[in-house]
Amino acid sequence: MKTACIILAGGAGKRMKSERPKVLAEVLCKPMLGWVLDAAEQFGFDEIAVVTGFRADLTGAYVSSRQNVTICHQPEQKGTGDAVRCAAEVISRCDNVCVLNGDAPFIDVETLKASLELHQTSGSDVTVITAAIDDPQGYGRIIRKNGEFTAIREQKDCSPEEAEICEVNSGAYWFNAAKLSETLPKLSTNNAAGEYYLTDCVEIMQRRSAYTSPNPDIVLGANTRGALLELNQLARIRKLSQLMEEGVSFITIDGIIIGSDVKIGCDTTILPNTVILGNTVIGKGCVIGANSHIENCKIGNNVQLNNVQAYDSVVEDDVKIGPFAQLRPGTTIRQGVKIGDFVEIKNSDIGVNTAVAHLTYVGDSDVGRGVNFGCGCVTANYDGINKFRTKIGDHAFIGCNTNLIAPVEIGENATTAAGSTITKPVPANSLAVERGQVRVIENWGKNALRKKK
Ligand code: UD1
Ligand code: CA
């Protein structure tokens, strides 16, 4: 049996008041469409298609970061039924089609599997995933006659009695592909919105079932900024709870945002105002924060990051960084390194037990183990056109205020004198000094003052 998934992502999302497609609005800093694609990828469909429409350039660019996803374009946004029609070829290639809304991020693999099972055992033409929720405003209502599921009624088309119904359509469905192809041409725009409603398929089709999810959250979607905030709050608390169950500590959760894909080891404490995103993995026994922003990083065990910004970097075990330090992409900080205040490291490898204690920029550099940087050192890696690397051997001592003009190499155990600008290689074990002689003019201050008077 071949399965395909069609994710509807063409709508403009007028109620969001945005110039961008609604499905790119973010929940925990990941576009809603990304959540739905993740669930679809985990399920393992034979084919995944995304229907784009409004600002298809932006949605298409986001989708192109995923492997094996087909894009179907909907030229005009004439409703969800029309959107599915734009994926006709995908439907023709499979036996069962799952349609998902790109603006309902909490759909999950368990629900997709359980609903497919009902769809197959009941031999239905359509199986709608539903749930009972406290506030059904804005959702299509599930209409039942004597308990039997007969139709979905959109909010705009509901009678006052129907509007009271709390069981709603999640916007996720399983369809028998052949029946769907037969039914789509029969949809009309004869409704309050003047759109082709996908939901009308339910009434047209013969055999229908409703899979009522025990977890009402999976139906939640966001059409407005308010609903988006609610989804964010829900996802945030859910993630923090999961982490606590896995042994992560929070003294308070104030200002703490942790992305859904982040992994954190036990006995790690996250301090306030800390944002951890992307595919970040953090080890055990760390203290992260306060006021830190970590994105797509791999952090080892027993690491302390105090007021640190770190992006696309690796930090090994027993490292201490901060306060007020930044790791930019492509950085590896090896075991036991200490990085202090106002230090920026970019695209560099910092060797075991090296110390970069204060006010220093290390860019495009390969630094050995046990190196000491004094205060205020700079690797001058850029000549305005090209970037060059700096290489520093093990146990070198870089004196305060050294400028290393790349490309340049400092040998093992070499020393640069404070205030030197180094433009040529310094061999191992040597001292490099670049400094004007100091002239001392005694009593100069007094003379100068007298002249002024
Ligand atoms: C839809 C359902 C409603 C359900 C709700 C769940 C219909 C008619 N109604 O309503 O029963 O309770 O979802 O969240 O389907 N889209 C397109 N092209 C279009 C129109 C929409 O691709 O022409 C996409 C949107 O980008 C969105 C999804 O389809 O991702 C749903 O559209 P939306 O307008 O948000 O439908 P709802 O009013 O929420
Ligand atoms: Ca919606």
XYZ file of C-alpha atoms and ligand atoms in Angstrom:
493
model
C 0.000 0.000 0.000
C 1.438 3.358 -1.058
C 0.844 6.390 1.112
C 1.287 10.053 0.242
C 1.026 13.146 2.362
C -0.223 16.481 1.013
C 0.493 19.446 3.254
C -1.627 22.530 2.554
C 0.510 25.642 2.780
C -0.810 27.993 0.111
C -3.082 30.277 2.134
C -2.245 33.913 2.705
C -3.240 33.875 6.342
C -5.001 37.250 6.249
C -5.899 36.978 9.917
C -2.174 36.951 10.827
C -1.716 40.453 9.293
C 1.597 39.356 7.802
C 3.402 39.822 4.529
C 4.751 36.296 4.862
C 2.913 32.967 4.450
C 1.138 31.946 7.639
C 2.697 28.468 7.628
C 6.120 30.092 8.106
C 4.980 31.739 11.355
C 7.032 30.107 14.088
C 6.202 28.018 17.123
C 9.259 27.738 19.388
C 11.313 29.370 16.638
C 10.460 26.682 14.064
C 7.947 27.421 11.262
C 4.623 25.647 11.763
C 5.200 24.006 8.374
C 8.467 22.591 9.772
C 6.615 20.847 12.604
C 4.171 19.291 10.137
C 6.989 18.224 7.780
C 8.831 16.647 10.741
C 5.769 14.582 11.664
C 5.305 13.542 8.028
C 8.971 12.593 7.675
C 8.839 10.549 10.886
C 5.749 8.720 9.663
C 7.588 7.611 6.543
C 5.201 8.372 3.693
C 6.164 7.133 0.242
C 5.760 10.699 -0.965
C 5.363 14.112 0.659
C 4.001 17.113 -1.246
C 3.545 20.701 -0.102
C 0.965 22.938 -1.790
C 2.318 26.475 -2.062
C 0.442 29.580 -3.158
C 0.755 32.953 -1.437
C 4.458 33.967 -1.476
C 5.330 30.552 -2.911
C 8.910 31.812 -3.241
C 9.287 31.953 0.545
C 7.465 28.699 1.277
C 9.319 26.959 -1.564
C 12.688 28.165 -0.263
C 11.890 26.767 3.183
C 10.688 23.440 1.794
C 13.788 23.102 -0.388
C 15.834 22.566 2.793
C 14.048 19.183 3.078
C 14.873 16.083 1.099
C 12.354 14.428 -1.212
C 9.482 16.861 -0.850
C 7.480 17.684 -3.997
C 6.077 21.186 -4.396
C 2.669 21.639 -6.028
C 1.708 25.200 -6.824
C -1.800 26.562 -6.342
C -2.005 29.671 -8.568
C -5.056 31.176 -6.833
C -6.149 30.571 -3.269
C -9.635 29.233 -3.870
C -9.898 27.062 -0.760
C -8.552 23.852 0.748
C -10.414 21.659 -1.770
C -8.798 23.524 -4.646
C -5.406 23.253 -2.934
C -5.671 19.447 -2.802
C -6.692 19.409 -6.471
C -3.333 21.002 -7.276
C -1.681 17.807 -6.042
C -3.727 15.568 -8.390
C -0.630 13.808 -9.729
C 0.524 12.873 -6.248
C -2.924 11.438 -5.510
C -2.833 9.378 -8.710
C 0.423 7.726 -7.632
C -0.777 6.292 -4.281
C -3.474 4.251 -2.531
C -4.078 6.348 0.578
C -3.576 10.093 0.906
C -3.103 11.933 4.150
C -3.939 15.645 3.927
C -2.465 17.878 6.637
C -2.878 21.592 7.348
C 0.420 23.444 7.330
C -0.853 25.687 10.140
C -1.605 22.932 12.685
C 1.845 22.058 14.053
C 1.069 19.500 16.763
C -0.058 16.600 14.594
C 2.077 13.605 15.541
C 3.119 10.187 14.276
C 1.057 8.262 16.840
C -2.132 10.010 15.730
C -1.317 9.448 12.045
C -0.711 5.739 12.649
C -3.787 5.178 14.819
C -6.049 7.036 12.378
C -4.663 5.115 9.384
C -5.454 1.896 11.181
C -9.064 2.987 11.705
C -9.215 4.158 8.082
C -8.118 0.760 6.828
C -10.044 -1.510 9.184
C -13.252 0.477 8.586
C -12.668 0.518 4.808
C -13.526 4.238 4.788
C -13.299 6.625 1.872
C -12.320 9.334 4.334
C -11.197 9.316 7.961
C -11.144 12.685 9.683
C -8.952 13.299 12.732
C -11.044 15.156 15.289
C -10.916 16.194 18.925
C -13.174 17.829 21.482
C -11.758 21.175 22.570
C -12.854 23.847 25.051
C -13.066 26.691 22.549
C -14.145 25.498 19.094
C -14.205 29.046 17.615
C -12.791 29.107 14.096
C -12.774 25.346 13.518
C -15.053 23.203 11.351
C -17.565 21.350 13.545
C -18.094 17.588 13.405
C -21.756 16.924 12.636
C -23.166 13.618 13.844
C -26.670 12.253 13.291
C -27.619 9.701 15.955
C -23.938 9.431 16.753
C -23.005 8.706 13.152
C -20.520 11.121 11.594
C -22.101 12.749 8.549
C -20.433 16.069 7.737
C -18.065 18.867 8.662
C -19.657 22.294 8.952
C -17.398 25.338 8.707
C -17.829 27.971 11.398
C -19.194 30.506 8.881
C -21.856 28.062 7.716
C -22.948 26.792 11.154
C -26.442 27.178 12.559
C -26.474 28.486 16.172
C -26.975 24.905 17.447
C -24.126 23.553 15.317
C -21.860 26.348 16.586
C -22.255 24.863 20.097
C -20.566 21.599 19.034
C -17.128 21.190 20.601
C -15.829 18.308 18.493
C -13.821 19.885 15.690
C -12.004 19.016 12.499
C -8.217 19.022 12.926
C -7.683 19.600 9.213
C -5.900 16.221 9.046
C -7.521 13.421 7.080
C -6.891 10.064 5.430
C -8.497 9.594 2.026
C -8.785 6.621 -0.253
C -6.862 8.061 -3.212
C -9.210 6.844 -5.974
C -12.281 8.120 -4.104
C -10.601 11.464 -3.494
C -9.827 11.878 -7.199
C -13.467 11.092 -7.980
C -14.822 13.508 -5.387
C -12.633 16.613 -5.841
C -14.284 17.668 -9.151
C -17.671 17.577 -7.398
C -16.816 20.314 -4.876
C -18.590 23.641 -5.290
C -18.171 27.141 -3.935
C -21.713 27.220 -2.691
C -20.900 28.300 0.881
C -20.414 31.355 3.088
C -16.741 31.789 2.112
C -17.258 31.150 -1.612
C -14.373 28.671 -1.528
C -13.863 25.042 -2.505
C -13.960 23.368 0.915
C -12.048 20.091 1.213
C -14.331 19.364 4.147
C -17.302 18.971 1.759
C -15.773 15.679 0.565
C -17.046 14.108 3.776
C -20.707 14.609 2.861
C -20.182 13.520 -0.751
C -18.294 10.343 0.102
C -20.120 7.161 1.101
C -18.015 5.667 3.868
C -16.630 8.058 6.426
C -15.190 7.732 9.893
C -13.905 10.075 12.545
C -10.788 9.270 14.524
C -11.234 11.155 17.797
C -7.829 11.912 19.244
C -7.463 11.419 23.001
C -5.024 14.354 22.955
C -6.967 17.493 22.014
C -3.785 19.543 21.446
C -3.059 17.811 18.161
C -5.917 19.676 16.452
C -4.775 23.140 17.451
C -3.991 25.527 14.631
C -3.139 29.192 14.436
C -4.982 31.645 12.237
C -4.148 34.705 14.385
C -1.181 36.051 16.361
C -3.090 35.315 19.558
C -3.522 31.656 18.613
C 0.160 31.541 17.645
C 1.138 32.793 21.095
C -1.044 30.114 22.676
C 0.647 27.413 20.584
C 4.039 28.789 21.629
C 3.127 28.713 25.310
C 1.814 25.190 25.048
C 4.847 23.912 23.141
C 7.231 25.682 25.503
C 5.780 24.202 28.684
C 5.528 20.781 27.064
C 9.253 20.864 26.170
C 10.346 22.087 29.608
C 8.248 19.383 31.284
C 9.799 16.706 29.085
C 13.301 17.947 29.960
C 12.519 17.945 33.693
C 11.355 14.345 33.377
C 14.736 13.590 31.832
C 16.612 15.162 34.763
C 17.171 18.761 33.668
C 16.802 21.479 36.349
C 15.220 24.907 36.198
C 15.317 27.254 39.180
C 12.678 29.262 37.400
C 11.441 29.035 33.825
C 11.391 32.821 33.348
C 12.528 33.710 29.874
C 13.621 30.172 29.061
C 12.809 28.973 25.556
C 14.029 25.588 24.390
C 13.363 24.337 20.872
C 11.520 21.069 20.378
C 14.513 19.229 18.894
C 17.022 20.210 21.617
C 18.470 17.405 23.737
C 19.883 18.019 27.252
C 21.563 15.586 29.645
C 20.664 14.993 33.286
C 21.867 17.259 36.115
C 22.230 20.188 33.765
C 20.712 23.432 35.019
C 19.299 26.060 32.694
C 19.256 29.572 34.164
C 16.822 32.392 33.290
C 16.629 34.222 29.958
C 18.265 31.414 28.067
C 17.215 30.436 24.567
C 18.405 27.092 23.186
C 17.413 26.273 19.625
C 17.907 24.127 16.555
C 19.533 20.716 16.816
C 21.548 21.633 19.905
C 22.704 18.774 22.117
C 23.926 19.572 25.645
C 25.602 17.047 27.940
C 25.285 16.265 31.629
C 26.114 18.426 34.638
C 26.272 21.729 32.758
C 25.130 25.169 33.846
C 23.761 27.107 30.874
C 22.831 30.758 31.393
C 21.824 33.118 32.609
C 21.124 35.161 29.467
C 22.531 32.765 26.920
C 21.538 32.019 23.349
C 22.682 28.666 21.974
C 21.790 27.555 18.457
C 22.800 24.353 16.626
C 25.643 23.556 19.033
C 27.049 20.370 20.476
C 28.000 20.976 24.107
C 29.785 18.338 26.213
C 29.538 17.515 29.929
C 30.316 19.851 32.860
C 30.294 22.948 30.704
C 29.464 26.388 32.082
C 28.152 29.001 29.676
C 27.408 32.280 31.434
C 25.978 35.054 29.236
C 27.174 33.348 26.073
C 25.960 33.491 22.492
C 26.941 30.380 20.537
C 26.026 29.340 16.997
C 26.902 26.204 14.997
C 29.796 25.327 17.285
C 31.174 22.431 19.312
C 32.172 22.754 22.959
C 33.859 19.757 24.573
C 33.751 18.705 28.244
C 34.840 20.823 31.246
C 34.824 24.139 29.415
C 33.981 27.454 31.070
C 32.883 30.386 28.916
C 31.707 33.864 29.777
C 30.422 36.205 30.772
C 29.720 38.089 27.531
C 31.407 35.838 25.016
C 30.352 34.845 21.522
C 31.110 31.662 19.580
C 30.379 32.138 15.896
C 29.849 29.315 13.376
C 32.563 26.758 12.756
C 34.165 26.937 16.187
C 35.439 23.988 18.221
C 36.380 24.564 21.845
C 38.358 21.604 23.186
C 38.283 20.092 26.644
C 39.215 22.241 29.630
C 39.359 25.547 27.748
C 38.583 28.773 29.624
C 37.137 31.721 27.734
C 36.455 34.898 29.657
C 34.667 38.183 29.164
C 34.282 40.041 25.859
C 35.871 37.326 23.763
C 34.692 36.414 20.267
C 35.792 33.204 18.568
C 34.897 32.525 14.932
C 35.583 29.513 12.709
C 38.478 28.396 14.908
C 39.744 25.369 16.781
C 40.860 26.149 20.329
C 43.053 23.377 21.776
C 42.776 21.541 25.098
C 43.282 23.684 28.242
C 43.916 26.892 26.317
C 42.892 30.142 28.018
C 41.479 33.189 26.226
C 40.620 35.231 29.259
C 39.642 38.733 28.196
C 38.789 41.145 25.381
C 40.096 39.058 22.499
C 39.093 38.184 18.934
C 40.186 34.840 17.535
C 38.993 34.276 13.958
C 39.925 31.628 11.367
C 42.566 30.182 13.697
C 43.969 26.815 14.705
C 45.163 27.130 18.262
C 47.084 24.361 20.008
C 46.764 23.080 23.550
C 47.788 24.978 26.665
C 48.062 28.304 24.844
C 47.608 31.480 26.868
C 46.180 34.631 25.330
C 46.779 37.830 27.271
C 44.212 40.585 27.371
C 43.203 42.339 24.158
C 44.652 40.058 21.484
C 43.433 40.186 17.900
C 43.862 37.841 14.975
C 43.718 40.178 11.964
C 42.200 37.632 9.592
C 40.770 39.883 6.887
C 42.540 42.203 4.465
C 39.309 43.616 3.082
C 39.095 41.024 0.308
C 40.249 37.645 1.614
C 40.289 35.837 4.954
C 43.462 34.101 6.178
C 44.221 31.627 8.938
C 46.394 31.968 12.003
C 48.147 28.923 13.443
C 49.385 28.846 17.034
C 51.418 25.916 18.395
C 50.986 24.183 21.760
C 51.893 26.148 24.899
C 52.549 29.387 23.046
C 52.123 32.586 25.052
C 50.409 35.438 23.229
C 51.219 38.617 25.158
C 48.640 41.284 25.910
C 47.576 43.417 22.975
C 49.224 41.243 20.347
C 47.993 41.640 16.774
C 48.546 38.517 14.698
C 48.374 39.518 11.024
C 47.202 36.412 9.151
C 48.366 34.340 7.458
C 50.850 33.818 10.246
C 52.171 30.957 12.334
C 53.375 31.001 15.940
C 55.486 27.972 16.838
C 55.135 25.747 19.902
C 56.196 27.356 23.158
C 56.878 30.681 21.405
C 56.061 34.006 23.068
C 54.896 37.279 21.581
C 55.707 40.363 23.628
C 52.861 42.549 24.794
C 51.853 45.152 22.250
C 53.509 43.432 19.280
C 52.086 43.293 15.774
C 53.291 39.999 14.318
C 53.515 39.834 10.534
C 55.917 36.914 10.040
C 56.297 33.367 11.374
C 57.633 33.004 14.906
C 59.627 29.776 15.301
C 59.078 27.418 18.207
C 60.540 28.452 21.576
C 61.414 32.000 20.416
C 60.278 35.432 21.548
C 58.877 37.917 19.040
C 59.003 41.596 20.032
C 57.783 44.407 17.826
C 57.937 47.574 19.859
C 59.329 51.138 19.656
C 61.928 52.055 22.296
C 60.565 53.858 25.321
C 62.050 57.356 25.778
C 61.650 58.838 29.231
C 61.816 62.638 29.428
C 62.030 63.584 33.063
C 60.134 66.564 34.531
C 58.347 67.022 31.227
C 54.971 67.439 32.844
C 56.051 70.392 34.974
C 57.764 72.162 32.011
C 54.788 71.704 29.791
C 52.503 73.182 32.426
C 54.780 76.230 32.915
C 54.812 76.916 29.170
C 51.036 76.900 29.070
C 50.852 79.466 31.869
C -9.638 24.478 8.043
C -10.840 23.547 7.858
C -11.567 23.456 9.192
C -10.621 22.953 10.254
C -9.394 23.851 10.348
C -8.362 23.224 11.275
C -11.592 23.790 5.537
C -12.608 24.363 4.639
N -11.736 24.059 6.835
O -10.162 25.779 8.349
O -12.661 22.552 9.092
O -11.267 22.911 11.522
O -8.782 23.991 9.051
O -7.274 24.069 11.459
O -10.699 23.111 5.081
N -4.765 26.682 2.143
C -4.238 26.535 0.856
N -4.930 27.068 -0.179
C -6.121 27.704 -0.033
C -6.649 27.842 1.262
C -5.955 27.303 2.338
O -3.169 25.959 0.666
O -6.684 28.142 -1.045
C -4.008 26.109 3.277
C -3.639 27.151 4.322
O -2.343 27.689 4.064
C -3.682 26.365 5.616
C -4.657 25.242 5.350
O -4.826 25.184 3.946
O -2.407 25.806 5.923
C -6.003 25.499 6.016
O -6.533 26.705 5.524
P -7.214 27.772 6.484
O -7.704 28.898 5.645
O -6.340 28.088 7.623
O -8.476 26.935 6.984
P -9.272 27.112 8.336
O -10.183 28.250 8.203
O -8.367 27.110 9.494
Ca -6.237 27.332 9.721
